[in-house]
Amino acid sequence: MDGGVTVHLPHALTDAAERIAREGGTTLDQFVATAVAEKLSAMKSGAFLAERGGRADQAAFDRFMNRPDGLPPAPEDRWSD
């Protein structure tokens, strides 16, 4: 693929994206490329975290957190009641 893609956006969305790109000192193409990259990254991160969470061993986590030699959390790390 040559990297060229045609996308049809509503005029209001195109106008807003062009304005923000211009204010940021970039082109609309670069703005859209960055937006797509950010969206892909967010979606991949969510899938990665869900997959990792699915492999979690809750019992092992509880044993670790409740170990007798563990220190209590620092005051700034405690949950507020």
PDB file of N, CA and C in Angstrom:
ATOM      1  N   MET A   1       0.847  -1.182   0.000  1.00  0.00           N
ATOM      2  CA  MET A   1       0.000   0.000   0.000  1.00  0.00           C
ATOM      3  C   MET A   1       0.887   1.238   0.000  1.00  0.00           C
ATOM      4  N   ASP A   2       0.466   2.243  -0.698  1.00  0.00           N
ATOM      5  CA  ASP A   2       1.283   3.446  -0.822  1.00  0.00           C
ATOM      6  C   ASP A   2       1.096   4.433   0.319  1.00  0.00           C
ATOM      7  N   GLY A   3       0.225   4.140   1.246  1.00  0.00           N
ATOM      8  CA  GLY A   3       0.016   5.027   2.380  1.00  0.00           C
ATOM      9  C   GLY A   3      -1.076   6.052   2.154  1.00  0.00           C
ATOM     10  N   GLY A   4      -1.589   6.138   0.946  1.00  0.00           N
ATOM     11  CA  GLY A   4      -2.635   7.105   0.655  1.00  0.00           C
ATOM     12  C   GLY A   4      -3.998   6.553   1.008  1.00  0.00           C
ATOM     13  N   VAL A   5      -4.772   7.326   1.737  1.00  0.00           N
ATOM     14  CA  VAL A   5      -6.119   6.928   2.131  1.00  0.00           C
ATOM     15  C   VAL A   5      -7.018   8.138   1.967  1.00  0.00           C
ATOM     16  N   THR A   6      -8.178   7.923   1.398  1.00  0.00           N
ATOM     17  CA  THR A   6      -9.159   8.992   1.284  1.00  0.00           C
ATOM     18  C   THR A   6     -10.216   8.766   2.350  1.00  0.00           C
ATOM     19  N   VAL A   7     -10.460   9.787   3.141  1.00  0.00           N
ATOM     20  CA  VAL A   7     -11.455   9.701   4.206  1.00  0.00           C
ATOM     21  C   VAL A   7     -12.413  10.870   4.050  1.00  0.00           C
ATOM     22  N   HIS A   8     -13.692  10.589   4.106  1.00  0.00           N
ATOM     23  CA  HIS A   8     -14.700  11.638   4.016  1.00  0.00           C
ATOM     24  C   HIS A   8     -15.233  11.909   5.419  1.00  0.00           C
ATOM     25  N   LEU A   9     -15.004  13.122   5.893  1.00  0.00           N
ATOM     26  CA  LEU A   9     -15.443  13.524   7.227  1.00  0.00           C
ATOM     27  C   LEU A   9     -16.506  14.602   7.102  1.00  0.00           C
ATOM     28  N   PRO A  10     -17.386  14.715   8.083  1.00  0.00           N
ATOM     29  CA  PRO A  10     -18.329  15.834   8.086  1.00  0.00           C
ATOM     30  C   PRO A  10     -17.559  17.159   8.084  1.00  0.00           C
ATOM     31  N   HIS A  11     -18.139  18.168   7.437  1.00  0.00           N
ATOM     32  CA  HIS A  11     -17.458  19.462   7.314  1.00  0.00           C
ATOM     33  C   HIS A  11     -17.068  20.047   8.667  1.00  0.00           C
ATOM     34  N   ALA A  12     -17.950  19.942   9.641  1.00  0.00           N
ATOM     35  CA  ALA A  12     -17.645  20.514  10.957  1.00  0.00           C
ATOM     36  C   ALA A  12     -16.426  19.834  11.578  1.00  0.00           C
ATOM     37  N   LEU A  13     -16.315  18.536  11.411  1.00  0.00           N
ATOM     38  CA  LEU A  13     -15.177  17.800  11.951  1.00  0.00           C
ATOM     39  C   LEU A  13     -13.897  18.165  11.212  1.00  0.00           C
ATOM     40  N   THR A  14     -13.991  18.265   9.898  1.00  0.00           N
ATOM     41  CA  THR A  14     -12.826  18.663   9.099  1.00  0.00           C
ATOM     42  C   THR A  14     -12.367  20.061   9.478  1.00  0.00           C
ATOM     43  N   ASP A  15     -13.313  20.988   9.592  1.00  0.00           N
ATOM     44  CA  ASP A  15     -12.959  22.370   9.948  1.00  0.00           C
ATOM     45  C   ASP A  15     -12.273  22.428  11.309  1.00  0.00           C
ATOM     46  N   ALA A  16     -12.825  21.710  12.288  1.00  0.00           N
ATOM     47  CA  ALA A  16     -12.236  21.724  13.632  1.00  0.00           C
ATOM     48  C   ALA A  16     -10.848  21.096  13.623  1.00  0.00           C
ATOM     49  N   ALA A  17     -10.688  19.991  12.915  1.00  0.00           N
ATOM     50  CA  ALA A  17      -9.382  19.330  12.849  1.00  0.00           C
ATOM     51  C   ALA A  17      -8.355  20.213  12.152  1.00  0.00           C
ATOM     52  N   GLU A  18      -8.754  20.871  11.072  1.00  0.00           N
ATOM     53  CA  GLU A  18      -7.836  21.781  10.371  1.00  0.00           C
ATOM     54  C   GLU A  18      -7.412  22.927  11.277  1.00  0.00           C
ATOM     55  N   ARG A  19      -8.370  23.489  12.019  1.00  0.00           N
ATOM     56  CA  ARG A  19      -8.060  24.608  12.913  1.00  0.00           C
ATOM     57  C   ARG A  19      -7.069  24.174  14.000  1.00  0.00           C
ATOM     58  N   ILE A  20      -7.330  23.044  14.617  1.00  0.00           N
ATOM     59  CA  ILE A  20      -6.453  22.566  15.688  1.00  0.00           C
ATOM     60  C   ILE A  20      -5.074  22.214  15.141  1.00  0.00           C
ATOM     61  N   ALA A  21      -5.033  21.601  13.972  1.00  0.00           N
ATOM     62  CA  ALA A  21      -3.740  21.275  13.355  1.00  0.00           C
ATOM     63  C   ALA A  21      -2.953  22.552  13.076  1.00  0.00           C
ATOM     64  N   ARG A  22      -3.624  23.535  12.515  1.00  0.00           N
ATOM     65  CA  ARG A  22      -2.971  24.818  12.202  1.00  0.00           C
ATOM     66  C   ARG A  22      -2.457  25.479  13.482  1.00  0.00           C
ATOM     67  N   GLU A  23      -3.277  25.482  14.537  1.00  0.00           N
ATOM     68  CA  GLU A  23      -2.862  26.072  15.814  1.00  0.00           C
ATOM     69  C   GLU A  23      -1.673  25.322  16.406  1.00  0.00           C
ATOM     70  N   GLY A  24      -1.588  24.025  16.131  1.00  0.00           N
ATOM     71  CA  GLY A  24      -0.485  23.218  16.627  1.00  0.00           C
ATOM     72  C   GLY A  24       0.729  23.243  15.719  1.00  0.00           C
ATOM     73  N   GLY A  25       0.636  23.973  14.622  1.00  0.00           N
ATOM     74  CA  GLY A  25       1.769  24.091  13.712  1.00  0.00           C
ATOM     75  C   GLY A  25       2.030  22.841  12.894  1.00  0.00           C
ATOM     76  N   THR A  26       0.973  22.106  12.580  1.00  0.00           N
ATOM     77  CA  THR A  26       1.142  20.879  11.800  1.00  0.00           C
ATOM     78  C   THR A  26       0.121  20.841  10.677  1.00  0.00           C
ATOM     79  N   THR A  27       0.208  19.831   9.862  1.00  0.00           N
ATOM     80  CA  THR A  27      -0.735  19.670   8.765  1.00  0.00           C
ATOM     81  C   THR A  27      -1.914  18.820   9.211  1.00  0.00           C
ATOM     82  N   LEU A  28      -2.982  18.901   8.439  1.00  0.00           N
ATOM     83  CA  LEU A  28      -4.145  18.062   8.725  1.00  0.00           C
ATOM     84  C   LEU A  28      -3.769  16.587   8.605  1.00  0.00           C
ATOM     85  N   ASP A  29      -2.964  16.245   7.593  1.00  0.00           N
ATOM     86  CA  ASP A  29      -2.535  14.850   7.440  1.00  0.00           C
ATOM     87  C   ASP A  29      -1.801  14.353   8.678  1.00  0.00           C
ATOM     88  N   GLN A  30      -0.883  15.167   9.194  1.00  0.00           N
ATOM     89  CA  GLN A  30      -0.121  14.750  10.373  1.00  0.00           C
ATOM     90  C   GLN A  30      -1.028  14.669  11.599  1.00  0.00           C
ATOM     91  N   PHE A  31      -1.956  15.601  11.719  1.00  0.00           N
ATOM     92  CA  PHE A  31      -2.901  15.584  12.832  1.00  0.00           C
ATOM     93  C   PHE A  31      -3.733  14.302  12.809  1.00  0.00           C
ATOM     94  N   VAL A  32      -4.246  13.947  11.633  1.00  0.00           N
ATOM     95  CA  VAL A  32      -5.066  12.740  11.506  1.00  0.00           C
ATOM     96  C   VAL A  32      -4.222  11.495  11.763  1.00  0.00           C
ATOM     97  N   ALA A  33      -2.995  11.462  11.240  1.00  0.00           N
ATOM     98  CA  ALA A  33      -2.118  10.310  11.471  1.00  0.00           C
ATOM     99  C   ALA A  33      -1.853  10.125  12.960  1.00  0.00           C
ATOM    100  N   THR A  34      -1.613  11.225  13.662  1.00  0.00           N
ATOM    101  CA  THR A  34      -1.369  11.154  15.100  1.00  0.00           C
ATOM    102  C   THR A  34      -2.620  10.689  15.842  1.00  0.00           C
ATOM    103  N   ALA A  35      -3.775  11.199  15.438  1.00  0.00           N
ATOM    104  CA  ALA A  35      -5.031  10.800  16.078  1.00  0.00           C
ATOM    105  C   ALA A  35      -5.295   9.308  15.888  1.00  0.00           C
ATOM    106  N   VAL A  36      -5.047   8.799  14.689  1.00  0.00           N
ATOM    107  CA  VAL A  36      -5.248   7.370  14.427  1.00  0.00           C
ATOM    108  C   VAL A  36      -4.260   6.545  15.248  1.00  0.00           C
ATOM    109  N   ALA A  37      -3.005   6.993  15.304  1.00  0.00           N
ATOM    110  CA  ALA A  37      -1.995   6.275  16.091  1.00  0.00           C
ATOM    111  C   ALA A  37      -2.378   6.235  17.566  1.00  0.00           C
ATOM    112  N   GLU A  38      -2.866   7.353  18.101  1.00  0.00           N
ATOM    113  CA  GLU A  38      -3.282   7.399  19.504  1.00  0.00           C
ATOM    114  C   GLU A  38      -4.459   6.461  19.756  1.00  0.00           C
ATOM    115  N   LYS A  39      -5.415   6.432  18.846  1.00  0.00           N
ATOM    116  CA  LYS A  39      -6.581   5.557  19.002  1.00  0.00           C
ATOM    117  C   LYS A  39      -6.165   4.093  18.962  1.00  0.00           C
ATOM    118  N   LEU A  40      -5.300   3.735  18.009  1.00  0.00           N
ATOM    119  CA  LEU A  40      -4.814   2.356  17.925  1.00  0.00           C
ATOM    120  C   LEU A  40      -4.065   1.961  19.186  1.00  0.00           C
ATOM    121  N   SER A  41      -3.247   2.861  19.694  1.00  0.00           N
ATOM    122  CA  SER A  41      -2.491   2.587  20.915  1.00  0.00           C
ATOM    123  C   SER A  41      -3.427   2.349  22.095  1.00  0.00           C
ATOM    124  N   ALA A  42      -4.447   3.189  22.218  1.00  0.00           N
ATOM    125  CA  ALA A  42      -5.404   3.039  23.315  1.00  0.00           C
ATOM    126  C   ALA A  42      -6.151   1.712  23.211  1.00  0.00           C
ATOM    127  N   MET A  43      -6.548   1.344  22.004  1.00  0.00           N
ATOM    128  CA  MET A  43      -7.284   0.094  21.829  1.00  0.00           C
ATOM    129  C   MET A  43      -6.394  -1.112  22.101  1.00  0.00           C
ATOM    130  N   LYS A  44      -5.147  -1.055  21.660  1.00  0.00           N
ATOM    131  CA  LYS A  44      -4.226  -2.157  21.906  1.00  0.00           C
ATOM    132  C   LYS A  44      -3.892  -2.253  23.393  1.00  0.00           C
ATOM    133  N   SER A  45      -3.769  -1.115  24.064  1.00  0.00           N
ATOM    134  CA  SER A  45      -3.482  -1.127  25.500  1.00  0.00           C
ATOM    135  C   SER A  45      -4.623  -1.773  26.266  1.00  0.00           C
ATOM    136  N   GLY A  46      -5.841  -1.425  25.908  1.00  0.00           N
ATOM    137  CA  GLY A  46      -6.999  -2.015  26.568  1.00  0.00           C
ATOM    138  C   GLY A  46      -7.047  -3.520  26.382  1.00  0.00           C
ATOM    139  N   ALA A  47      -6.779  -3.976  25.175  1.00  0.00           N
ATOM    140  CA  ALA A  47      -6.776  -5.415  24.902  1.00  0.00           C
ATOM    141  C   ALA A  47      -5.645  -6.101  25.665  1.00  0.00           C
ATOM    142  N   PHE A  48      -4.484  -5.462  25.711  1.00  0.00           N
ATOM    143  CA  PHE A  48      -3.342  -6.028  26.432  1.00  0.00           C
ATOM    144  C   PHE A  48      -3.660  -6.166  27.917  1.00  0.00           C
ATOM    145  N   LEU A  49      -4.205  -5.100  28.515  1.00  0.00           N
ATOM    146  CA  LEU A  49      -4.518  -5.147  29.942  1.00  0.00           C
ATOM    147  C   LEU A  49      -5.613  -6.169  30.244  1.00  0.00           C
ATOM    148  N   ALA A  50      -6.593  -6.279  29.372  1.00  0.00           N
ATOM    149  CA  ALA A  50      -7.650  -7.269  29.577  1.00  0.00           C
ATOM    150  C   ALA A  50      -7.081  -8.682  29.509  1.00  0.00           C
ATOM    151  N   GLU A  51      -6.183  -8.915  28.549  1.00  0.00           N
ATOM    152  CA  GLU A  51      -5.575 -10.237  28.418  1.00  0.00           C
ATOM    153  C   GLU A  51      -4.724 -10.556  29.636  1.00  0.00           C
ATOM    154  N   ARG A  52      -3.932  -9.600  30.079  1.00  0.00           N
ATOM    155  CA  ARG A  52      -3.088  -9.823  31.262  1.00  0.00           C
ATOM    156  C   ARG A  52      -3.941 -10.032  32.506  1.00  0.00           C
ATOM    157  N   GLY A  53      -4.997  -9.257  32.635  1.00  0.00           N
ATOM    158  CA  GLY A  53      -5.892  -9.416  33.777  1.00  0.00           C
ATOM    159  C   GLY A  53      -6.554 -10.781  33.801  1.00  0.00           C
ATOM    160  N   GLY A  54      -6.831 -11.316  32.628  1.00  0.00           N
ATOM    161  CA  GLY A  54      -7.439 -12.635  32.537  1.00  0.00           C
ATOM    162  C   GLY A  54      -6.523 -13.748  33.024  1.00  0.00           C
ATOM    163  N   ARG A  55      -5.227 -13.485  33.019  1.00  0.00           N
ATOM    164  CA  ARG A  55      -4.262 -14.486  33.484  1.00  0.00           C
ATOM    165  C   ARG A  55      -3.889 -14.281  34.951  1.00  0.00           C
ATOM    166  N   ALA A  56      -4.465 -13.285  35.586  1.00  0.00           N
ATOM    167  CA  ALA A  56      -4.098 -12.969  36.971  1.00  0.00           C
ATOM    168  C   ALA A  56      -4.498 -14.101  37.912  1.00  0.00           C
ATOM    169  N   ASP A  57      -3.692 -14.289  38.927  1.00  0.00           N
ATOM    170  CA  ASP A  57      -3.968 -15.283  39.968  1.00  0.00           C
ATOM    171  C   ASP A  57      -4.369 -14.504  41.217  1.00  0.00           C
ATOM    172  N   GLN A  58      -5.670 -14.326  41.404  1.00  0.00           N
ATOM    173  CA  GLN A  58      -6.174 -13.512  42.507  1.00  0.00           C
ATOM    174  C   GLN A  58      -5.750 -14.070  43.857  1.00  0.00           C
ATOM    175  N   ALA A  59      -5.727 -15.384  43.996  1.00  0.00           N
ATOM    176  CA  ALA A  59      -5.320 -15.991  45.271  1.00  0.00           C
ATOM    177  C   ALA A  59      -3.860 -15.670  45.577  1.00  0.00           C
ATOM    178  N   ALA A  60      -2.993 -15.723  44.564  1.00  0.00           N
ATOM    179  CA  ALA A  60      -1.576 -15.387  44.773  1.00  0.00           C
ATOM    180  C   ALA A  60      -1.431 -13.915  45.140  1.00  0.00           C
ATOM    181  N   PHE A  61      -2.216 -13.061  44.507  1.00  0.00           N
ATOM    182  CA  PHE A  61      -2.184 -11.632  44.833  1.00  0.00           C
ATOM    183  C   PHE A  61      -2.593 -11.412  46.287  1.00  0.00           C
ATOM    184  N   ASP A  62      -3.673 -12.056  46.699  1.00  0.00           N
ATOM    185  CA  ASP A  62      -4.135 -11.911  48.083  1.00  0.00           C
ATOM    186  C   ASP A  62      -3.093 -12.423  49.077  1.00  0.00           C
ATOM    187  N   ARG A  63      -2.449 -13.547  48.757  1.00  0.00           N
ATOM    188  CA  ARG A  63      -1.396 -14.067  49.645  1.00  0.00           C
ATOM    189  C   ARG A  63      -0.253 -13.061  49.758  1.00  0.00           C
ATOM    190  N   PHE A  64       0.133 -12.491  48.637  1.00  0.00           N
ATOM    191  CA  PHE A  64       1.225 -11.515  48.646  1.00  0.00           C
ATOM    192  C   PHE A  64       0.848 -10.273  49.454  1.00  0.00           C
ATOM    193  N   MET A  65      -0.337  -9.769  49.224  1.00  0.00           N
ATOM    194  CA  MET A  65      -0.757  -8.544  49.899  1.00  0.00           C
ATOM    195  C   MET A  65      -0.961  -8.748  51.399  1.00  0.00           C
ATOM    196  N   ASN A  66      -1.292  -9.959  51.803  1.00  0.00           N
ATOM    197  CA  ASN A  66      -1.573 -10.238  53.215  1.00  0.00           C
ATOM    198  C   ASN A  66      -0.444 -10.970  53.917  1.00  0.00           C
ATOM    199  N   ARG A  67       0.735 -10.981  53.330  1.00  0.00           N
ATOM    200  CA  ARG A  67       1.863 -11.699  53.934  1.00  0.00           C
ATOM    201  C   ARG A  67       2.202 -11.070  55.288  1.00  0.00           C
ATOM    202  N   PRO A  68       2.594 -11.879  56.253  1.00  0.00           N
ATOM    203  CA  PRO A  68       2.846 -11.370  57.600  1.00  0.00           C
ATOM    204  C   PRO A  68       4.046 -10.428  57.678  1.00  0.00           C
ATOM    205  N   ASP A  69       5.016 -10.561  56.789  1.00  0.00           N
ATOM    206  CA  ASP A  69       6.200  -9.700  56.868  1.00  0.00           C
ATOM    207  C   ASP A  69       6.051  -8.424  56.042  1.00  0.00           C
ATOM    208  N   GLY A  70       4.888  -8.202  55.471  1.00  0.00           N
ATOM    209  CA  GLY A  70       4.676  -7.005  54.660  1.00  0.00           C
ATOM    210  C   GLY A  70       4.501  -5.770  55.528  1.00  0.00           C
ATOM    211  N   LEU A  71       4.889  -4.645  55.002  1.00  0.00           N
ATOM    212  CA  LEU A  71       4.712  -3.377  55.710  1.00  0.00           C
ATOM    213  C   LEU A  71       3.385  -2.756  55.309  1.00  0.00           C
ATOM    214  N   PRO A  72       2.752  -2.029  56.214  1.00  0.00           N
ATOM    215  CA  PRO A  72       1.520  -1.339  55.828  1.00  0.00           C
ATOM    216  C   PRO A  72       1.860  -0.223  54.834  1.00  0.00           C
ATOM    217  N   PRO A  73       0.897   0.184  54.042  1.00  0.00           N
ATOM    218  CA  PRO A  73       1.174   1.243  53.075  1.00  0.00           C
ATOM    219  C   PRO A  73       1.491   2.563  53.772  1.00  0.00           C
ATOM    220  N   ALA A  74       2.286   3.369  53.096  1.00  0.00           N
ATOM    221  CA  ALA A  74       2.578   4.711  53.608  1.00  0.00           C
ATOM    222  C   ALA A  74       1.269   5.496  53.657  1.00  0.00           C
ATOM    223  N   PRO A  75       1.164   6.476  54.545  1.00  0.00           N
ATOM    224  CA  PRO A  75      -0.099   7.221  54.672  1.00  0.00           C
ATOM    225  C   PRO A  75      -0.622   7.766  53.338  1.00  0.00           C
ATOM    226  N   GLU A  76       0.277   8.250  52.484  1.00  0.00           N
ATOM    227  CA  GLU A  76      -0.180   8.825  51.206  1.00  0.00           C
ATOM    228  C   GLU A  76      -0.634   7.757  50.207  1.00  0.00           C
ATOM    229  N   ASP A  77      -0.353   6.484  50.502  1.00  0.00           N
ATOM    230  CA  ASP A  77      -0.752   5.396  49.612  1.00  0.00           C
ATOM    231  C   ASP A  77      -1.991   4.656  50.099  1.00  0.00           C
ATOM    232  N   ARG A  78      -2.545   5.048  51.234  1.00  0.00           N
ATOM    233  CA  ARG A  78      -3.709   4.361  51.794  1.00  0.00           C
ATOM    234  C   ARG A  78      -4.990   4.856  51.142  1.00  0.00           C
ATOM    235  N   TRP A  79      -5.963   3.937  51.082  1.00  0.00           N
ATOM    236  CA  TRP A  79      -7.288   4.311  50.597  1.00  0.00           C
ATOM    237  C   TRP A  79      -7.945   5.212  51.631  1.00  0.00           C
ATOM    238  N   SER A  80      -8.620   6.218  51.175  1.00  0.00           N
ATOM    239  CA  SER A  80      -9.361   7.049  52.127  1.00  0.00           C
ATOM    240  C   SER A  80     -10.704   6.380  52.390  1.00  0.00           C
ATOM    241  N   ASP A  81     -11.166   6.489  53.624  1.00  0.00           N
ATOM    242  CA  ASP A  81     -12.429   5.832  54.002  1.00  0.00           C
ATOM    243  C   ASP A  81     -13.611   6.703  53.722  1.00  0.00           C
TER     244      ASP A  81
END
